[in-house]
Coordinates of C-alpha atoms in Angstrom, one line a residue:
X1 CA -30.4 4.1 -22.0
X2 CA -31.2 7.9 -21.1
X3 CA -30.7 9.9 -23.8
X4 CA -29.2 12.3 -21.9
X5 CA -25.8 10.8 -21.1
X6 CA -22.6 12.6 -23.0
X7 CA -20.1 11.5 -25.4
X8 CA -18.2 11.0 -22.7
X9 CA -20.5 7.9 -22.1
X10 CA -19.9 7.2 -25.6
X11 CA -16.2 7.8 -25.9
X12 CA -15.1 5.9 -22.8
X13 CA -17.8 3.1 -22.6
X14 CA -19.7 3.6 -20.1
X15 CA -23.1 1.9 -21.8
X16 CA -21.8 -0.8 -22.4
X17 CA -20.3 -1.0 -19.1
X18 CA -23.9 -0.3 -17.4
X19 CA -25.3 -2.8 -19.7
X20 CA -22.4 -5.5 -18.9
X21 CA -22.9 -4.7 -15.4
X22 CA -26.8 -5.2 -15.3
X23 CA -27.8 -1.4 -14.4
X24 CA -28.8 -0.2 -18.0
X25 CA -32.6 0.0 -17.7
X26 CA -32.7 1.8 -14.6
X27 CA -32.3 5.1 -15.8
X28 CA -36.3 4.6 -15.9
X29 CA -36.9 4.1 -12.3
X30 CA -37.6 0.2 -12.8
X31 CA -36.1 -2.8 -11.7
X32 CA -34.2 -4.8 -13.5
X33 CA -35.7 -8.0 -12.5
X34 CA -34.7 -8.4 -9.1
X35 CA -35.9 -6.7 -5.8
X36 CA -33.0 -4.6 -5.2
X37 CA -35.0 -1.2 -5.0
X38 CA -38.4 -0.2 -3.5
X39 CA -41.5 1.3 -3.9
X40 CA -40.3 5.0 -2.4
X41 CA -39.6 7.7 -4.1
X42 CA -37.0 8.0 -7.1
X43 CA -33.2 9.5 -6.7
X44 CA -31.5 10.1 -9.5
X45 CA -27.7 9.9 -10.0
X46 CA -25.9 12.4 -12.1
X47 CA -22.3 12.3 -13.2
X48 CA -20.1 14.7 -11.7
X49 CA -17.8 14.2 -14.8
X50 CA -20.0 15.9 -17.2
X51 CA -23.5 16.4 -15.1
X52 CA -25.0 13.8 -17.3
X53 CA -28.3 11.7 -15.8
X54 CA -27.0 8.4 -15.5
X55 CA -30.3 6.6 -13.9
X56 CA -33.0 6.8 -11.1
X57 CA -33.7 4.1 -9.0
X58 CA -36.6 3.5 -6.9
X59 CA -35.9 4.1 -2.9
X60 CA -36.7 1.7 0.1
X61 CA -39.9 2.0 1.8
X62 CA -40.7 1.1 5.3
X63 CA -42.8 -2.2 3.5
X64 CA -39.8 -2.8 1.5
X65 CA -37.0 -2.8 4.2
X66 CA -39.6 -5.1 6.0
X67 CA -39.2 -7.6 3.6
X68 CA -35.1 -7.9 2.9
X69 CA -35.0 -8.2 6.4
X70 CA -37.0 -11.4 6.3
X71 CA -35.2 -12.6 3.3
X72 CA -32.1 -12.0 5.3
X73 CA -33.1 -13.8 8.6
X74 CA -34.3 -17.0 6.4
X75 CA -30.7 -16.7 4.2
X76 CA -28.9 -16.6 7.6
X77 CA -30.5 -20.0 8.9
X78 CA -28.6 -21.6 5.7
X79 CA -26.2 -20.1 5.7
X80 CA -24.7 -20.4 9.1
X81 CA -24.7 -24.1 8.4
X82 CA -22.5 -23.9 5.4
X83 CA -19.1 -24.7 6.3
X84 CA -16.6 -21.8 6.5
X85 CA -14.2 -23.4 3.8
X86 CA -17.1 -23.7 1.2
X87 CA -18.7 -20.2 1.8
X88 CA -14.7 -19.0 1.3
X89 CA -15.7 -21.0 -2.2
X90 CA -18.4 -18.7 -3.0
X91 CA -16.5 -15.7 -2.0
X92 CA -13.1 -16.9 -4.3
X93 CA -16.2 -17.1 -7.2
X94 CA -17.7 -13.6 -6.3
X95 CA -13.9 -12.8 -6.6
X96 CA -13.2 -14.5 -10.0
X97 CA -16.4 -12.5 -11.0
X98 CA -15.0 -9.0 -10.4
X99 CA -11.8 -10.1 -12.3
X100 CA -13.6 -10.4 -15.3
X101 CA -15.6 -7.0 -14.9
X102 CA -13.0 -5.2 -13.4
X103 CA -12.4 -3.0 -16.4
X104 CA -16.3 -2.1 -16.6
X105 CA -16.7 -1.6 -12.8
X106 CA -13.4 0.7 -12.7
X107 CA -15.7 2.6 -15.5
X108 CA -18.3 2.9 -13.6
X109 CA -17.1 4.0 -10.6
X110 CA -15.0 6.2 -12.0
X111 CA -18.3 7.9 -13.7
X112 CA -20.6 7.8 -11.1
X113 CA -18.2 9.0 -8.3
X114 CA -15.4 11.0 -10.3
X115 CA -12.2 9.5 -9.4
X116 CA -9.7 8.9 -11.8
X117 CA -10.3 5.7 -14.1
X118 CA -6.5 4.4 -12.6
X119 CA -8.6 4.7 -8.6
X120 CA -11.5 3.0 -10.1
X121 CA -9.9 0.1 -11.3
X122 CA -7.5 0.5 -8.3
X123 CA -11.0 0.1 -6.2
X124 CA -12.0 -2.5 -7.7
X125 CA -9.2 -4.3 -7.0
X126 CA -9.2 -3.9 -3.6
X127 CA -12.2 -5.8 -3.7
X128 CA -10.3 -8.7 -5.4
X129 CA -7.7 -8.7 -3.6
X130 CA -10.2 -9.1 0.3
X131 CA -12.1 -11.8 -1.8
X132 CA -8.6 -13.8 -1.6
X133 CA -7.9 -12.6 1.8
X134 CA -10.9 -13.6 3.0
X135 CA -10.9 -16.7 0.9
X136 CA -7.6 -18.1 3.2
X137 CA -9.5 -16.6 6.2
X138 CA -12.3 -19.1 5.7
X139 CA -9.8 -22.0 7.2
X140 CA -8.3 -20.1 9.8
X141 CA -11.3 -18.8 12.1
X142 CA -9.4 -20.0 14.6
X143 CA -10.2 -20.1 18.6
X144 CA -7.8 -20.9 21.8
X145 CA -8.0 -23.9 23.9
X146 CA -7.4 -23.4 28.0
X147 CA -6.1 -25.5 30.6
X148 CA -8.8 -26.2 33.8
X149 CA -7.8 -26.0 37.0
X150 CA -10.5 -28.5 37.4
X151 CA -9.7 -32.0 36.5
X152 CA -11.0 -34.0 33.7
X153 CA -12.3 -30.6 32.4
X154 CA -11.5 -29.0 29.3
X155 CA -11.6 -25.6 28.0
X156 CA -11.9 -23.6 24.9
X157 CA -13.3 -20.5 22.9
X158 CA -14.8 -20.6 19.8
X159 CA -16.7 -17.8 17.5
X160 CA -20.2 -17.9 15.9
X161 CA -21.7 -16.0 13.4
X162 CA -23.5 -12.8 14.2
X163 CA -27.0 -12.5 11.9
X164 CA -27.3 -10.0 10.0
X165 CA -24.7 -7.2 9.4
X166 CA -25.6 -3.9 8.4
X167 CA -23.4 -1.9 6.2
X168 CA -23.8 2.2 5.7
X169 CA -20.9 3.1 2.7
X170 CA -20.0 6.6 2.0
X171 CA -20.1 7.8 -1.8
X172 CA -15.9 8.0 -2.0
X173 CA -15.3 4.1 -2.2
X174 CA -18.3 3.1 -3.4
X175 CA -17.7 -0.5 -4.0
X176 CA -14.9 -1.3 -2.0
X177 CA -15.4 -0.7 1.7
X178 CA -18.6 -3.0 1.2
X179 CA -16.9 -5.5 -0.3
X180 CA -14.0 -5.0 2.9
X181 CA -17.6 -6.0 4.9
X182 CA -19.2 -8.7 3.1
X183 CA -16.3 -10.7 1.8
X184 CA -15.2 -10.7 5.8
X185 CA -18.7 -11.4 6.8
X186 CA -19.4 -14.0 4.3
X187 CA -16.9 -16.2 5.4
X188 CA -17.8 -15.8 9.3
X189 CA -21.1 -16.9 8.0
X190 CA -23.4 -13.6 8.4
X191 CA -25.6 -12.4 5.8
X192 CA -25.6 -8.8 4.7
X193 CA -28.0 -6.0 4.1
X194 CA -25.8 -2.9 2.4
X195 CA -27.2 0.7 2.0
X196 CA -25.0 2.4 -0.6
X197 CA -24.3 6.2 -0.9
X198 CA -27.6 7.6 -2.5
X199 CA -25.0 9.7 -4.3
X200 CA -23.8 6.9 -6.0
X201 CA -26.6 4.4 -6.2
X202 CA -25.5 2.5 -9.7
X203 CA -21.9 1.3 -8.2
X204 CA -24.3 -0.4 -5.5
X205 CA -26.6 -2.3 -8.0
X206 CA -23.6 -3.5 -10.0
X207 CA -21.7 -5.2 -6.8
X208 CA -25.4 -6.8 -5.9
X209 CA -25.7 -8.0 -9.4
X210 CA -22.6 -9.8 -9.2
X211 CA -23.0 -11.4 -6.3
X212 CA -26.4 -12.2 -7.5
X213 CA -25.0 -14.2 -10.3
X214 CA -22.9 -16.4 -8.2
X215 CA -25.6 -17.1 -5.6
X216 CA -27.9 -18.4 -8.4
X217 CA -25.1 -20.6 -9.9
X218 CA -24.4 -22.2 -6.4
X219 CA -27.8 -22.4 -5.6
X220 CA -28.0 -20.1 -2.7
X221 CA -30.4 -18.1 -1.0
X222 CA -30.3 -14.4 -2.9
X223 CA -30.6 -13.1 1.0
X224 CA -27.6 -13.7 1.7
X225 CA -26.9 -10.9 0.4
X226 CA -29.3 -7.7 0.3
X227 CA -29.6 -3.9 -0.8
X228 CA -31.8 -1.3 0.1
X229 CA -32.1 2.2 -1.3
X230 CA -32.6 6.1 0.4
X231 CA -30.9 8.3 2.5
X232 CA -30.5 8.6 6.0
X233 CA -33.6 7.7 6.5
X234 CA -33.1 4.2 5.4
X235 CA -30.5 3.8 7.3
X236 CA -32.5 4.5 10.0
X237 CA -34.3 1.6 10.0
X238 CA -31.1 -0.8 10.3
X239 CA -29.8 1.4 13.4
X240 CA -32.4 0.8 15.6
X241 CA -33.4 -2.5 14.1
X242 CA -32.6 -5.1 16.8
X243 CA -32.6 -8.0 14.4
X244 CA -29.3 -6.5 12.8
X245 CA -26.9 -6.8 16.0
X246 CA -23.9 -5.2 13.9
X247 CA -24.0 -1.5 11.7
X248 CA -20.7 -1.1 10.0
X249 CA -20.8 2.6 8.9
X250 CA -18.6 4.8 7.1
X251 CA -18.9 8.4 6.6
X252 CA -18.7 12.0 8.9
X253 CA -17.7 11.9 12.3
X254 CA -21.4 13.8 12.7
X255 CA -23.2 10.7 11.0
X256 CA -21.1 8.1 13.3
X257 CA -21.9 9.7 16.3
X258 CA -26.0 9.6 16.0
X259 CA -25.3 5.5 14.9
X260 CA -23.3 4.8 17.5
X261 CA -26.4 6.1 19.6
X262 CA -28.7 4.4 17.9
X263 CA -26.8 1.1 18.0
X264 CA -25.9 1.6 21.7
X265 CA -29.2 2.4 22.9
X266 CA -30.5 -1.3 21.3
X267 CA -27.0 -2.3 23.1
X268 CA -26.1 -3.7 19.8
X269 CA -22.4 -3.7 18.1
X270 CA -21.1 -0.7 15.9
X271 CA -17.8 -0.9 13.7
X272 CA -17.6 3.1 13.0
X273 CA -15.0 4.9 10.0
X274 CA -15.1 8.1 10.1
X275 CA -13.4 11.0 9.4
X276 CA -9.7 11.6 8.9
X277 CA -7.5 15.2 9.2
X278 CA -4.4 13.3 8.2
X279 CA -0.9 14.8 8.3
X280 CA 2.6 14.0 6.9
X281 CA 5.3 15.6 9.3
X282 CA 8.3 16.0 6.9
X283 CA 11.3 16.4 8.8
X284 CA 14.9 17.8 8.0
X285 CA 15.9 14.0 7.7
X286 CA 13.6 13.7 4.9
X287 CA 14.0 12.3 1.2
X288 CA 12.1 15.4 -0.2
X289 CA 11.7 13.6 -4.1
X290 CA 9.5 10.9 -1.5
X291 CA 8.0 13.2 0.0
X292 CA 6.8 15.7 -2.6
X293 CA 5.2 12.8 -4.6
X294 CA 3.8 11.5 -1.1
X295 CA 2.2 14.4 -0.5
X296 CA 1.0 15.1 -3.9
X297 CA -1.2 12.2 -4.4
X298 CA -2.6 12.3 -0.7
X299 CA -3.6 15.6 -1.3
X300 CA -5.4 15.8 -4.9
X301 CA -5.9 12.2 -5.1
X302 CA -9.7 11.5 -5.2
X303 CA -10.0 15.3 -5.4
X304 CA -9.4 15.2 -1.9
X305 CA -12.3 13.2 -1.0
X306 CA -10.3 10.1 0.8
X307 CA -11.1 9.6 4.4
X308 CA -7.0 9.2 4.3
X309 CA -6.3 12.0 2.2
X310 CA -3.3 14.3 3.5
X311 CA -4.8 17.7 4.8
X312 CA -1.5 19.2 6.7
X313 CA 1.9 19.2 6.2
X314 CA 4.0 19.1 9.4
X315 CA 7.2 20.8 8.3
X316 CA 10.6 21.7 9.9
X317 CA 11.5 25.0 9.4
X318 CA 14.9 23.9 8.2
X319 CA 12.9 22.3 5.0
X320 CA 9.7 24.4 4.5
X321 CA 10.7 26.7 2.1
X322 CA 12.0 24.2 -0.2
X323 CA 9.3 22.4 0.2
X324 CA 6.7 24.9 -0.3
X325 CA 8.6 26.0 -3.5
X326 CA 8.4 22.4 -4.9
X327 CA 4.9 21.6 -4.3
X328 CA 4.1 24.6 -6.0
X329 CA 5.6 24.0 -8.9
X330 CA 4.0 20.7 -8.8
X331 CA 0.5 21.7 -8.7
X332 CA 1.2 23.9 -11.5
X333 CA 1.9 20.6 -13.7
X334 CA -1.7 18.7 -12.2
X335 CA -4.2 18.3 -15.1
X336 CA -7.9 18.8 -14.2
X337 CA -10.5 17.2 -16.2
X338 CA -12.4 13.8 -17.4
X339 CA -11.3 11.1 -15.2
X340 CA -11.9 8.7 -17.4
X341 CA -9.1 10.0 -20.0
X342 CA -6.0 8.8 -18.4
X343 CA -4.3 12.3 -19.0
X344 CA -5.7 14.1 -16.3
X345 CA -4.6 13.9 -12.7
X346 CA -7.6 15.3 -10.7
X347 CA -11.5 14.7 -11.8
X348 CA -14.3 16.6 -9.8
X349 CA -16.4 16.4 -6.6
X350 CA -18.8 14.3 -5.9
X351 CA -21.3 17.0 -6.3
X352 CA -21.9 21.0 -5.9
X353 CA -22.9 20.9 -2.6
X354 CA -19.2 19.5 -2.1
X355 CA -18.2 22.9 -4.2
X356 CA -19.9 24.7 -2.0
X357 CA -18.5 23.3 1.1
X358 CA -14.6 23.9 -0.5
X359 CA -15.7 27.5 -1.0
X360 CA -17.0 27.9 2.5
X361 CA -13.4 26.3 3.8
X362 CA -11.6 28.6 1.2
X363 CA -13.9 31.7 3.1
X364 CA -13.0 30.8 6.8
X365 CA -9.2 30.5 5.8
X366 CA -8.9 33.9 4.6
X367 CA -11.0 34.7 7.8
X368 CA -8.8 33.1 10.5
X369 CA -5.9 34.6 8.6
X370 CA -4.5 31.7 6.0
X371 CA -2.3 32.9 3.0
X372 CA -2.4 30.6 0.0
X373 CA 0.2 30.0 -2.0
X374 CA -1.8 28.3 -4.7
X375 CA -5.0 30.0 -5.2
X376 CA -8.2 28.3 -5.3
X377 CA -11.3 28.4 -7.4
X378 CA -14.1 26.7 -9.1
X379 CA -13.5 25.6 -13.1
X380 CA -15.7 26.9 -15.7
X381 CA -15.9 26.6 -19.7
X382 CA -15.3 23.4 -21.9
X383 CA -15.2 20.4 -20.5
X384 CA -16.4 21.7 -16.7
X385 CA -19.9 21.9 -17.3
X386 CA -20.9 19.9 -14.3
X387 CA -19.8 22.8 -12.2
X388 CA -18.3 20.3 -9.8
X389 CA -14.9 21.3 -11.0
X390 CA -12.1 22.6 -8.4
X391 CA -8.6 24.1 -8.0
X392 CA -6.8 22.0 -5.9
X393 CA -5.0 24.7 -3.6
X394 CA -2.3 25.4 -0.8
X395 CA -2.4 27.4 2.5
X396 CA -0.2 28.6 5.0
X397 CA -1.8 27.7 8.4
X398 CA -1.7 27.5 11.9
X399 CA -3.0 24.2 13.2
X400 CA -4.8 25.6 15.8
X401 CA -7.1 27.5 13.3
X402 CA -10.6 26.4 13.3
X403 CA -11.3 24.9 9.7
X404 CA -7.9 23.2 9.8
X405 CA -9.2 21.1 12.8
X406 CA -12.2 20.2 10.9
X407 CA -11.9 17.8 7.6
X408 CA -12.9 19.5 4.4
X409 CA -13.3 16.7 1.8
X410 CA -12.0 18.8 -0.8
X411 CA -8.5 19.1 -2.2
X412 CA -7.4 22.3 0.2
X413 CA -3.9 21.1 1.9
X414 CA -2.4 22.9 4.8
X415 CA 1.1 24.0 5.2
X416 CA 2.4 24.1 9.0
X417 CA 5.8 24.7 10.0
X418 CA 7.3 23.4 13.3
X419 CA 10.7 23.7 14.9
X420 CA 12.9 22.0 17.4
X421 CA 12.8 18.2 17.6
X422 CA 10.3 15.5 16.3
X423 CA 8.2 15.3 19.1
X424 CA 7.1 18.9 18.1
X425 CA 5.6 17.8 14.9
X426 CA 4.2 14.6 16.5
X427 CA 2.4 16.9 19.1
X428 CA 1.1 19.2 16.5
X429 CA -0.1 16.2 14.2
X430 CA -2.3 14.7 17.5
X431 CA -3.7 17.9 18.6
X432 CA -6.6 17.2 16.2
X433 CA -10.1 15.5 17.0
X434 CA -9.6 12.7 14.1
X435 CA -7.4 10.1 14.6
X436 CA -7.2 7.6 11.1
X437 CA -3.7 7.9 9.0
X438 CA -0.4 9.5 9.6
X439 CA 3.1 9.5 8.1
X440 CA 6.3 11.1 8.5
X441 CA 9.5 11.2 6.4
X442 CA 12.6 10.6 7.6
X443 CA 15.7 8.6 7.2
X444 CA 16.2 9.1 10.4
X445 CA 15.7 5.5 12.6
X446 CA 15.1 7.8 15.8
X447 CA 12.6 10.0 14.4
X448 CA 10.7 6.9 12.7
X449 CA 10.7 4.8 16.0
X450 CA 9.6 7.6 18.1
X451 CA 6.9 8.2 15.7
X452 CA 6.1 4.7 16.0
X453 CA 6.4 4.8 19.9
X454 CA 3.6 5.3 22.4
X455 CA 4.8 8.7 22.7
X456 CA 4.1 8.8 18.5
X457 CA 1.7 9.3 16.6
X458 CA -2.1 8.5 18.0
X459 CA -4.1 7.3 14.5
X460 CA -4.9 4.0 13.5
X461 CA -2.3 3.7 10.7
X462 CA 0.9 5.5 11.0
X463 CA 3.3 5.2 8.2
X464 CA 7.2 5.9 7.6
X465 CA 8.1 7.3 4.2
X466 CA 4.9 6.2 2.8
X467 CA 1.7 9.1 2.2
X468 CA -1.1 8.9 4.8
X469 CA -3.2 7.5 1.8
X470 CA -3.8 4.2 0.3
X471 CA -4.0 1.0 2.8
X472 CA -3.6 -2.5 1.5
X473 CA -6.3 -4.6 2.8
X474 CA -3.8 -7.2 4.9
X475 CA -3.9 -4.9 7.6
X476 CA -6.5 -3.8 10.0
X477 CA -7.8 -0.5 8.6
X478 CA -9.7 2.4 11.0
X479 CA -8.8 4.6 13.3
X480 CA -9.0 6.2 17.0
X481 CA -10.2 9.3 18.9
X482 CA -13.3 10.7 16.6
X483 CA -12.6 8.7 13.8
X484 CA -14.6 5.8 15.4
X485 CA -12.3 3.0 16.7
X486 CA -13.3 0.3 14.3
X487 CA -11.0 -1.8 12.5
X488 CA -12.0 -3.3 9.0
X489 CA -10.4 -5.5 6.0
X490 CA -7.1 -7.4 7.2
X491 CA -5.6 -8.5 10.8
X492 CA -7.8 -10.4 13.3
X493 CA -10.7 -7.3 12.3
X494 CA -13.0 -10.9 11.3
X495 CA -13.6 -11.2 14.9
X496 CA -16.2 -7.9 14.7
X497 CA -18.0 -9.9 12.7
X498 CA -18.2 -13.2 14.8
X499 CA -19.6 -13.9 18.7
X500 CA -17.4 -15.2 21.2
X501 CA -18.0 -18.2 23.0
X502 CA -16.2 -20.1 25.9
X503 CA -17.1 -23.8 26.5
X504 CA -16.3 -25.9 29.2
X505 CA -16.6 -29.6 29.1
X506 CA -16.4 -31.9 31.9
X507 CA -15.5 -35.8 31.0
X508 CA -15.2 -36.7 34.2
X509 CA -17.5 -38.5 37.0
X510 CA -17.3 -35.5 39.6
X511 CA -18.6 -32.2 39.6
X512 CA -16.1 -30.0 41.2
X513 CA -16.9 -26.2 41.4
X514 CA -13.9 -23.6 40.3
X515 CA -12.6 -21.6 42.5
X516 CA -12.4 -24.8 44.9
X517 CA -15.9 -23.6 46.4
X518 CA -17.6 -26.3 48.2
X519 CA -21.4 -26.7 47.8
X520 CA -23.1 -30.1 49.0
X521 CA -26.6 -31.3 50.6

């Protein structure tokens, strides 16, 4: 182990949870065994919770890339032929895995990334509980069957692995929206090459290590699974690779837009999540004890750094003093510190650069005329010294204001008051390029069904007296307009991951043409 990491590392366990989870040596730049990194250059992941070096791993290089693609392509041609219900057998193992390192994988994530120990292991079970979803999904990749208008003909549709899936992760769920891929991908029978967030590069090795595990035991081909290292750059390769026909990327609506380019321009398939400006309208019909703690989580939560964490409140003017005054008093009561001690509410960005990008939003809200009624600022002193430390804070805005139509990834939420009837605050909520979660609260049926209408709310996920954060993975997760369109973890979102195919078979003696078109010689 690096000398270098804390006694936070020694207090909360966090070597032996990179030595349980397979990633202690690589805090010198070599593997551990396997041929998960590369002969680029190194990266080097430190903590934001106390700015401690955790490891350095070796990046992909062009040669390297080369190679897991080839061990992906010969995994594919096995695994294809391995029936759906057993491959949903290797996934329930990958899943019985995670439930016995769940503790030390919370850990880790929760060092590496920042969020609260409670999210990690809260992460982590998200990737349990798609391991059992996908598990039943493995018997049910069901097609239709069509009547002919021919005679003696029969119809039907049935679906086919893809290849290869490429998956792009962003640094805030670091283990779970890849497992939302793989675990879905696995049992459609597709193989998997995964490029983590370089900012969190040890959550990545961990996840391959325990897949690794089970593929050894079951005597599978390691390529069925795959990792490769780097920045953009890297993921470069798989966006214009034609031998990957699908790129499943999270991240900025910036990033998502040169992939879906890239992808297009091969005319391959891209399942996009980006990013989210997600509001709660709270309405004079509201249970305000709901919505206080609602908005409370999806706003500091993560630190803010949730693609579905609440940015704006929509609030009646009937309401929005109360309100204001009891979110205020509740940020007084957040704790800010170590999220691994169980005490504290909000842990740190994901890096400085991520400081620097709250200041800049705290800069242009002054600018553009926002009043905050819990000041922001940057934590210094004991127990800060990453410097990735921030308030979380509240301002009074209008929605039309430049940063507020843009989303920070910080903990900066945005008070807006509306008036008149709900379809106000509906109107308000849409008039934003994203288009991932919303909520409203009400006990109101009208207000909730018209927010539910076509005439509602616009996102992907729309919820009633629920926050705007935190999706279980038996629905279809994603969203519209800028946020991408693709749909990932529950629902019928298996099929992105599957080709189409109708078949038509004729058991009779004739030939007859549809359409009744006669053709003879």
């Amino acid at each position: 182990m690096s000398e270098v990491l804390s006694s936070i590392a020694d207090k909360f366990g966090i070597k032996e949870a990179l030595k349980e989870l397979g990633v202690a040596q690589v805090n010198d730049g070599t593997s551990t065994g396997k041929e998960f990194f590369g002969n680029g250059e190194l990266i080097e992941s430190y903590s934001p919770v106390d700015g401690a070096l955790i490891g350095k791993v070796k990046t992909t290089a062009k040669e390297d890339y080369e190679r897991v693609i080839a061990k992906a392509q010969d995994a594919f041609r096995t695994w294809r032929n391995v029936p759906a219900p057993k491959r949903g057998e290797i996934v329930r193992q990958f899943g019985e895995k995670l439930r016995e390192k769940k503790d030390m994988l919370g850990k880790l994530v929760s060092y590496e990334m920042g969020k609260s120990y409670q999210e990690g292991l809260g992460e982590v079970q998200e990737m349990i509980d798609i391991c059992d979803f996908a598990v039943g999904l493995s018997r049910q990749l069901y097609g239709l069957t069509m009547h002919s208008e021919r005679p003696n003909h029969r119809m039907y549709e049935q679906w086919h692995p893809l290849g290869i899936v490429g998956i792009i992760s962003a640094f805030n769920f670091p283990v779970a929206v890849w497992s939302w891929n793989t675990a879905i991908a696995w049992v459609c029978g597709d193989v998997c090459v995964w490029k983590p967030s370089e900012k969190a590069p040890l959550c990545g090795i961990a996840c391959q290590n325990i897949i690794a595990e089970v593929l050894e035991e079951n005597d599978l081909p390691e390529g069925i699974s795959n990792i490769i290292m780097g920045d953009y750059r890297v993921g470069e390769m798989m966006t214009h690779d034609k031998r990957v026909p699908l790129i499943s990327a999270t991240g900025s609506i910036r990033m998502g837009k040169i992939v879906a380019q890239a992808v297009a321009a091969r005319l391959g398939r891209s399942l996009l999540e980006l990013g989210g400006n997600n509001a709660i309208i709270i309405t004079p019909n509201a249970d305000l004890d709901i919505a206080i703690r609602a908005a409370l989580f999806g706003a500091v939560g993560t630190a803010g750094q949730r693609c579905t964490s609440t940015r704006r409140l929509i609030i009646h003017e009937d309401v929005y003093d109360e309100v204001k005054e009891r979110l205020v008093n509740a940020y007084a009561k957040l704790e800010i510190g170590n999220p691994l001690d169980e005490n504290n509410h909000v842990g740190p960005l994901i890096d400085t650069d991520a400081v620097n990008n709250y200041l800049n939003a705290v800069e242009k809200i002054k600018e553009e005329g926002g009043t905050f009624v819990v000041e922001p600022g940057v934590l210094e002193g004991e127990g800060f010294e990453s410097g990735c430390y921030v308030k979380p804070c509240i301002a009074e805005v209008k929605n039309e204001y430049e940063i507020v139509q843009h989303e920070t990834f910080a903990p900066i939420l945005f008070l807006i008051k509306y008036s008149g009837g709900v379809q106000n605050a509906i109107d308000i909520q849409n008039d934003v390029v994203q288009g991932l979660s919303s909520a409203i609260m009400t006990t109101n049926m009208r207000e909730s069904e018209q927010f539910l209408s076509c005439n509602g709310s616009d996102c992907g996920i729309a919820n009633v007296n629920i926050g705007t954060s935190g999706a279980e993975i038996g629905g279809a997760f994603g969203g519209e307009k800028e946020t991408g369109g693709g749909r990932e973890s529950g629902s019928d979102a298996w099929k992105a991951y599957m080709r189409r195919q109708t078949n038509t078979i004729n058991y009779s003696t004739e030939l007859p043409l549809a359409q009744g078109i006669k053709f003879a010689i």
